[in-house]
């Protein structure tokens, strides 16, 4: 056999292994970043085929697991409506006006929380497809929309960043953080930044900020700081938990830090090796 034939066989064998391995690596990374992945073709040499089969099974189970959880959350929130309504009817018969008013207020609060959980579960159950977008334009238009509503949002000069993501989900997450900055910090400054391994969306305000020991707790569902509880306006304490869930679904995270005055919230999203 000539050297050329040997080399050709070498290339053929390497390709038979290298191609499915590359495909597997790409799919594993995409899965980690929350992308919807098609099942991979289960071909090639034995070891590789078995690895691919295992990957396909894992990804199918993972998807089913997440769907089941979301469906359960939706069912629980939905089914809580009936007992809440009957509680409200019973409260109508309480003769002590003061006690009745307090009962009604509590029922209202539970109802708001239940509806918020249900809305979240419904949104989650519609899996948005991932696509490449101009992230800078997406966030800038969000800021413009809020500014048009008379909000004090400033979008600071940022590099143009193309990014593969679920744009509606990310837009909602950024909106939650910007609305917090506005509500609790009076204004919002928004800027994007690009690092070799990640993309950042930074939101700053000049309000009272959050004490470091509460940085984790504010991400818990329904948690609100004491100072925000009695506010007329405001959500139910789901904003940060939903935003973090969305960003983590993309393989990223949201972190908080204190500034001399105000809070800095950073959405960090991983860059894939292919640059998107
Ligand atoms: N930018 C901010 N400055 C000060 N406190 C904040 C800020 N963002 C969030 N918080 C605190 O974290 C809590 C949780 O936020 P979030 O999950 O968005 O719930 P919500 O806004 O519905 O109360 C808020 O109630 C508020 O006490
Ligand atoms: Mg909020």
GROMACS .gro file of C-alpha atoms and ligand atoms in nm:
model
  304
    1UNK     CA    1   0.000   0.000   0.000
    2UNK     CA    2   0.127   0.340  -0.083
    3UNK     CA    3   0.164   0.615   0.171
    4UNK     CA    4  -0.116   0.807   0.000
    5UNK     CA    5  -0.362   0.519   0.043
    6UNK     CA    6  -0.266   0.488   0.410
    7UNK     CA    7  -0.312   0.858   0.459
    8UNK     CA    8  -0.655   0.843   0.292
    9UNK     CA    9  -0.764   0.558   0.518
   10UNK     CA   10  -0.640   0.759   0.816
   11UNK     CA   11  -0.844   1.061   0.713
   12UNK     CA   12  -1.153   0.843   0.653
   13UNK     CA   13  -1.131   0.679   0.998
   14UNK     CA   14  -1.062   1.009   1.174
   15UNK     CA   15  -1.362   1.165   1.003
   16UNK     CA   16  -1.590   0.881   1.102
   17UNK     CA   17  -1.500   0.952   1.463
   18UNK     CA   18  -1.434   1.322   1.452
   19UNK     CA   19  -1.758   1.429   1.286
   20UNK     CA   20  -2.001   1.265   1.531
   21UNK     CA   21  -1.783   1.381   1.823
   22UNK     CA   22  -1.798   1.738   1.697
   23UNK     CA   23  -2.174   1.708   1.658
   24UNK     CA   24  -2.204   1.572   2.011
   25UNK     CA   25  -1.990   1.851   2.156
   26UNK     CA   26  -2.198   2.111   1.974
   27UNK     CA   27  -2.526   1.958   2.093
   28UNK     CA   28  -2.403   1.931   2.454
   29UNK     CA   29  -2.303   2.295   2.455
   30UNK     CA   30  -2.630   2.403   2.294
   31UNK     CA   31  -2.827   2.204   2.552
   32UNK     CA   32  -2.636   2.375   2.833
   33UNK     CA   33  -2.739   2.709   2.686
   34UNK     CA   34  -3.105   2.613   2.677
   35UNK     CA   35  -3.135   2.561   2.302
   36UNK     CA   36  -3.388   2.322   2.160
   37UNK     CA   37  -3.183   2.032   2.026
   38UNK     CA   38  -3.294   1.774   1.771
   39UNK     CA   39  -3.209   1.412   1.854
   40UNK     CA   40  -2.866   1.329   1.706
   41UNK     CA   41  -2.829   1.055   1.442
   42UNK     CA   42  -2.720   0.738   1.623
   43UNK     CA   43  -2.456   0.618   1.378
   44UNK     CA   44  -2.081   0.557   1.365
   45UNK     CA   45  -1.851   0.318   1.552
   46UNK     CA   46  -1.994   0.132   1.854
   47UNK     CA   47  -1.858   0.352   2.132
   48UNK     CA   48  -1.964   0.669   1.963
   49UNK     CA   49  -2.308   0.533   1.880
   50UNK     CA   50  -2.364   0.433   2.242
   51UNK     CA   51  -2.250   0.775   2.367
   52UNK     CA   52  -2.485   0.946   2.123
   53UNK     CA   53  -2.775   0.721   2.230
   54UNK     CA   54  -2.706   0.805   2.595
   55UNK     CA   55  -2.698   1.176   2.511
   56UNK     CA   56  -3.029   1.156   2.324
   57UNK     CA   57  -3.191   0.973   2.616
   58UNK     CA   58  -3.057   1.223   2.869
   59UNK     CA   59  -3.181   1.518   2.668
   60UNK     CA   60  -3.528   1.364   2.623
   61UNK     CA   61  -3.555   1.295   2.999
   62UNK     CA   62  -3.435   1.641   3.088
   63UNK     CA   63  -3.692   1.803   2.862
   64UNK     CA   64  -3.971   1.585   2.999
   65UNK     CA   65  -3.863   1.659   3.358
   66UNK     CA   66  -3.875   2.036   3.305
   67UNK     CA   67  -4.211   2.013   3.126
   68UNK     CA   68  -4.360   1.802   3.407
   69UNK     CA   69  -4.246   2.052   3.668
   70UNK     CA   70  -4.395   2.345   3.480
   71UNK     CA   71  -4.721   2.160   3.425
   72UNK     CA   72  -4.739   2.076   3.795
   73UNK     CA   73  -4.683   2.438   3.895
   74UNK     CA   74  -4.958   2.546   3.657
   75UNK     CA   75  -5.198   2.281   3.793
   76UNK     CA   76  -5.134   2.376   4.157
   77UNK     CA   77  -5.180   2.747   4.095
   78UNK     CA   78  -5.491   2.680   3.893
   79UNK     CA   79  -5.648   2.446   4.149
   80UNK     CA   80  -5.588   2.693   4.432
   81UNK     CA   81  -5.841   2.926   4.271
   82UNK     CA   82  -6.143   2.720   4.379
   83UNK     CA   83  -6.071   2.700   4.754
   84UNK     CA   84  -5.976   3.068   4.745
   85UNK     CA   85  -6.314   3.158   4.599
   86UNK     CA   86  -6.498   2.957   4.862
   87UNK     CA   87  -6.286   3.122   5.134
   88UNK     CA   88  -6.384   3.460   4.996
   89UNK     CA   89  -6.754   3.362   5.007
   90UNK     CA   90  -6.723   3.250   5.368
   91UNK     CA   91  -6.545   3.569   5.464
   92UNK     CA   92  -6.854   3.759   5.347
   93UNK     CA   93  -7.037   3.616   5.649
   94UNK     CA   94  -6.786   3.727   5.910
   95UNK     CA   95  -6.965   3.984   6.126
   96UNK     CA   96  -6.663   4.161   6.274
   97UNK     CA   97  -6.597   4.421   6.002
   98UNK     CA   98  -6.234   4.470   6.099
   99UNK     CA   99  -6.155   4.097   6.099
  100UNK     CA  100  -6.343   4.060   5.772
  101UNK     CA  101  -6.140   4.332   5.606
  102UNK     CA  102  -5.812   4.174   5.716
  103UNK     CA  103  -5.926   3.833   5.593
  104UNK     CA  104  -6.017   3.979   5.255
  105UNK     CA  105  -5.681   4.153   5.229
  106UNK     CA  106  -5.500   3.825   5.298
  107UNK     CA  107  -5.715   3.640   5.045
  108UNK     CA  108  -5.640   3.911   4.787
  109UNK     CA  109  -5.270   3.869   4.854
  110UNK     CA  110  -5.281   3.491   4.810
  111UNK     CA  111  -5.485   3.535   4.494
  112UNK     CA  112  -5.232   3.779   4.343
  113UNK     CA  113  -4.947   3.539   4.422
  114UNK     CA  114  -5.137   3.245   4.274
  115UNK     CA  115  -5.218   3.435   3.956
  116UNK     CA  116  -4.856   3.545   3.921
  117UNK     CA  117  -4.734   3.185   3.959
  118UNK     CA  118  -4.990   3.068   3.706
  119UNK     CA  119  -4.891   3.339   3.456
  120UNK     CA  120  -4.527   3.236   3.495
  121UNK     CA  121  -4.603   2.866   3.444
  122UNK     CA  122  -4.807   2.947   3.133
  123UNK     CA  123  -4.530   3.159   2.985
  124UNK     CA  124  -4.274   2.890   3.063
  125UNK     CA  125  -4.476   2.617   2.898
  126UNK     CA  126  -4.455   2.790   2.561
  127UNK     CA  127  -4.098   2.706   2.470
  128UNK     CA  128  -3.961   2.986   2.263
  129UNK     CA  129  -3.722   2.888   1.984
  130UNK     CA  130  -3.364   3.010   2.002
  131UNK     CA  131  -3.242   3.239   1.729
  132UNK     CA  132  -2.953   3.476   1.660
  133UNK     CA  133  -3.044   3.839   1.732
  134UNK     CA  134  -2.876   4.176   1.768
  135UNK     CA  135  -2.886   4.179   2.148
  136UNK     CA  136  -2.781   4.544   2.167
  137UNK     CA  137  -3.073   4.653   1.947
  138UNK     CA  138  -3.311   4.431   2.147
  139UNK     CA  139  -3.216   4.592   2.480
  140UNK     CA  140  -3.197   4.943   2.334
  141UNK     CA  141  -3.550   4.915   2.195
  142UNK     CA  142  -3.670   4.794   2.535
  143UNK     CA  143  -3.515   5.104   2.694
  144UNK     CA  144  -3.672   5.325   2.426
  145UNK     CA  145  -4.014   5.175   2.495
  146UNK     CA  146  -3.982   5.246   2.867
  147UNK     CA  147  -3.847   5.596   2.802
  148UNK     CA  148  -4.148   5.663   2.578
  149UNK     CA  149  -4.365   5.582   2.878
  150UNK     CA  150  -4.190   5.862   3.064
  151UNK     CA  151  -3.952   5.642   3.263
  152UNK     CA  152  -3.601   5.759   3.353
  153UNK     CA  153  -3.406   5.501   3.154
  154UNK     CA  154  -3.074   5.577   2.989
  155UNK     CA  155  -2.918   5.340   2.738
  156UNK     CA  156  -2.541   5.397   2.738
  157UNK     CA  157  -2.319   5.355   2.434
  158UNK     CA  158  -2.262   4.981   2.378
  159UNK     CA  159  -2.091   4.753   2.124
  160UNK     CA  160  -2.312   4.571   1.874
  161UNK     CA  161  -2.346   4.214   1.998
  162UNK     CA  162  -2.504   3.931   1.801
  163UNK     CA  163  -2.624   3.652   2.024
  164UNK     CA  164  -2.820   3.329   1.989
  165UNK     CA  165  -3.092   3.321   2.255
  166UNK     CA  166  -3.464   3.317   2.331
  167UNK     CA  167  -3.515   3.690   2.268
  168UNK     CA  168  -3.860   3.731   2.426
  169UNK     CA  169  -3.745   3.559   2.744
  170UNK     CA  170  -3.428   3.768   2.772
  171UNK     CA  171  -3.620   4.084   2.699
  172UNK     CA  172  -3.860   4.005   2.985
  173UNK     CA  173  -3.569   3.928   3.219
  174UNK     CA  174  -3.395   4.258   3.137
  175UNK     CA  175  -3.726   4.440   3.172
  176UNK     CA  176  -3.775   4.300   3.523
  177UNK     CA  177  -3.433   4.428   3.629
  178UNK     CA  178  -3.484   4.769   3.468
  179UNK     CA  179  -3.826   4.806   3.629
  180UNK     CA  180  -3.674   4.724   3.968
  181UNK     CA  181  -3.405   4.989   3.912
  182UNK     CA  182  -3.681   5.239   3.828
  183UNK     CA  183  -3.913   5.140   4.109
  184UNK     CA  184  -3.660   5.111   4.390
  185UNK     CA  185  -3.374   5.323   4.258
  186UNK     CA  186  -3.556   5.603   4.076
  187UNK     CA  187  -3.366   5.564   3.748
  188UNK     CA  188  -3.194   5.303   3.531
  189UNK     CA  189  -2.868   5.309   3.335
  190UNK     CA  190  -2.829   5.021   3.094
  191UNK     CA  191  -2.518   4.910   2.906
  192UNK     CA  192  -2.394   4.601   2.723
  193UNK     CA  193  -2.040   4.474   2.740
  194UNK     CA  194  -1.855   4.199   2.559
  195UNK     CA  195  -1.586   3.971   2.704
  196UNK     CA  196  -1.415   3.679   2.525
  197UNK     CA  197  -1.617   3.419   2.714
  198UNK     CA  198  -1.936   3.611   2.789
  199UNK     CA  199  -2.175   3.890   2.710
  200UNK     CA  200  -2.303   4.120   2.984
  201UNK     CA  201  -2.607   4.339   3.026
  202UNK     CA  202  -2.550   4.575   3.317
  203UNK     CA  203  -2.830   4.768   3.488
  204UNK     CA  204  -2.748   5.032   3.748
  205UNK     CA  205  -2.955   5.263   3.964
  206UNK     CA  206  -2.889   5.524   4.232
  207UNK     CA  207  -3.133   5.404   4.497
  208UNK     CA  208  -3.082   5.254   4.843
  209UNK     CA  209  -2.949   4.926   4.698
  210UNK     CA  210  -2.973   4.589   4.871
  211UNK     CA  211  -2.768   4.475   5.171
  212UNK     CA  212  -2.515   4.209   5.076
  213UNK     CA  213  -2.670   3.952   5.311
  214UNK     CA  214  -2.995   3.979   5.112
  215UNK     CA  215  -2.837   3.925   4.767
  216UNK     CA  216  -2.947   3.560   4.752
  217UNK     CA  217  -3.278   3.600   4.931
  218UNK     CA  218  -3.418   3.858   4.689
  219UNK     CA  219  -3.405   3.587   4.419
  220UNK     CA  220  -3.637   3.361   4.619
  221UNK     CA  221  -3.995   3.351   4.490
  222UNK     CA  222  -4.228   3.596   4.669
  223UNK     CA  223  -3.947   3.745   4.877
  224UNK     CA  224  -3.964   4.122   4.913
  225UNK     CA  225  -3.753   4.340   5.137
  226UNK     CA  226  -3.935   4.487   5.436
  227UNK     CA  227  -3.907   4.835   5.283
  228UNK     CA  228  -4.093   4.723   4.969
  229UNK     CA  229  -4.373   4.532   5.139
  230UNK     CA  230  -4.596   4.824   5.221
  231UNK     CA  231  -4.562   4.993   4.888
  232UNK     CA  232  -4.878   5.051   4.694
  233UNK     CA  233  -4.703   4.977   4.369
  234UNK     CA  234  -4.481   4.683   4.302
  235UNK     CA  235  -4.500   4.322   4.213
  236UNK     CA  236  -4.539   4.016   4.427
  237UNK     CA  237  -4.171   3.931   4.452
  238UNK     CA  238  -4.146   3.699   4.154
  239UNK     CA  239  -3.957   3.935   3.918
  240UNK     CA  240  -3.602   3.842   4.016
  241UNK     CA  241  -3.670   3.469   4.047
  242UNK     CA  242  -3.826   3.458   3.700
  243UNK     CA  243  -3.546   3.668   3.550
  244UNK     CA  244  -3.280   3.443   3.703
  245UNK     CA  245  -3.457   3.126   3.587
  246UNK     CA  246  -3.463   3.260   3.229
  247UNK     CA  247  -3.098   3.365   3.232
  248UNK     CA  248  -2.987   3.035   3.389
  249UNK     CA  249  -3.183   2.855   3.121
  250UNK     CA  250  -2.944   3.026   2.878
  251UNK     CA  251  -2.649   2.889   3.075
  252UNK     CA  252  -2.582   3.230   3.233
  253UNK     CA  253  -2.660   3.399   3.564
  254UNK     CA  254  -2.765   3.726   3.727
  255UNK     CA  255  -2.543   3.876   3.993
  256UNK     CA  256  -2.590   4.178   4.216
  257UNK     CA  257  -2.331   4.414   4.356
  258UNK     CA  258  -2.335   4.733   4.557
  259UNK     CA  259  -2.214   5.064   4.426
  260UNK     CA  260  -2.124   5.375   4.628
  261UNK     CA  261  -2.486   5.468   4.564
  262UNK     CA  262  -2.734   5.220   4.423
  263UNK     CA  263  -2.745   4.867   4.295
  264UNK     CA  264  -2.573   4.706   3.998
  265UNK     CA  265  -2.741   4.403   3.845
  266UNK     CA  266  -2.547   4.207   3.584
  267UNK     CA  267  -2.690   3.955   3.340
  268UNK     CA  268  -2.397   3.741   3.224
  269UNK     CA  269  -2.451   3.512   2.924
  270UNK     CA  270  -2.196   3.259   2.797
  271UNK     CA  271  -2.043   3.294   2.453
  272UNK     CA  272  -2.035   2.969   2.261
  273UNK     CA  273  -1.703   2.858   2.115
  274UNK     CA  274  -1.835   2.941   1.775
  275UNK     CA  275  -1.874   3.303   1.871
  276UNK     CA  276  -2.253   3.333   1.863
  277LIG     N1  277  -3.280   4.791   4.227
  277LIG     C1  278  -3.322   4.759   4.351
  277LIG     N2  279  -3.295   4.841   4.456
  277LIG     C2  280  -3.339   4.810   4.581
  277LIG     N3  281  -3.410   4.698   4.612
  277LIG     C3  282  -3.440   4.614   4.512
  277LIG     C4  283  -3.398   4.639   4.376
  277LIG     N4  284  -3.442   4.537   4.300
  277LIG     C5  285  -3.507   4.453   4.381
  277LIG     N5  286  -3.509   4.499   4.508
  277LIG     C6  287  -3.570   4.431   4.625
  277LIG     O1  288  -3.582   4.292   4.593
  277LIG     C7  289  -3.717   4.249   4.608
  277LIG     C8  290  -3.750   4.140   4.508
  277LIG     O2  291  -3.753   4.191   4.376
  277LIG     P1  292  -3.850   4.125   4.269
  277LIG     O3  293  -3.825   3.979   4.271
  277LIG     O4  294  -3.833   4.198   4.140
  277LIG     O5  295  -3.994   4.149   4.330
  277LIG     P2  296  -4.093   4.275   4.327
  277LIG     O6  297  -4.030   4.383   4.244
  277LIG     O7  298  -4.216   4.218   4.268
  277LIG     O8  299  -4.110   4.314   4.470
  277LIG     C9  300  -3.800   4.376   4.591
  277LIG     O9  301  -3.922   4.366   4.659
  277LIG    C10  302  -3.710   4.482   4.653
  277LIG    O10  303  -3.729   4.481   4.794
  278LIG    MG1  304  -3.959   4.343   4.049
   0.00000   0.00000   0.00000
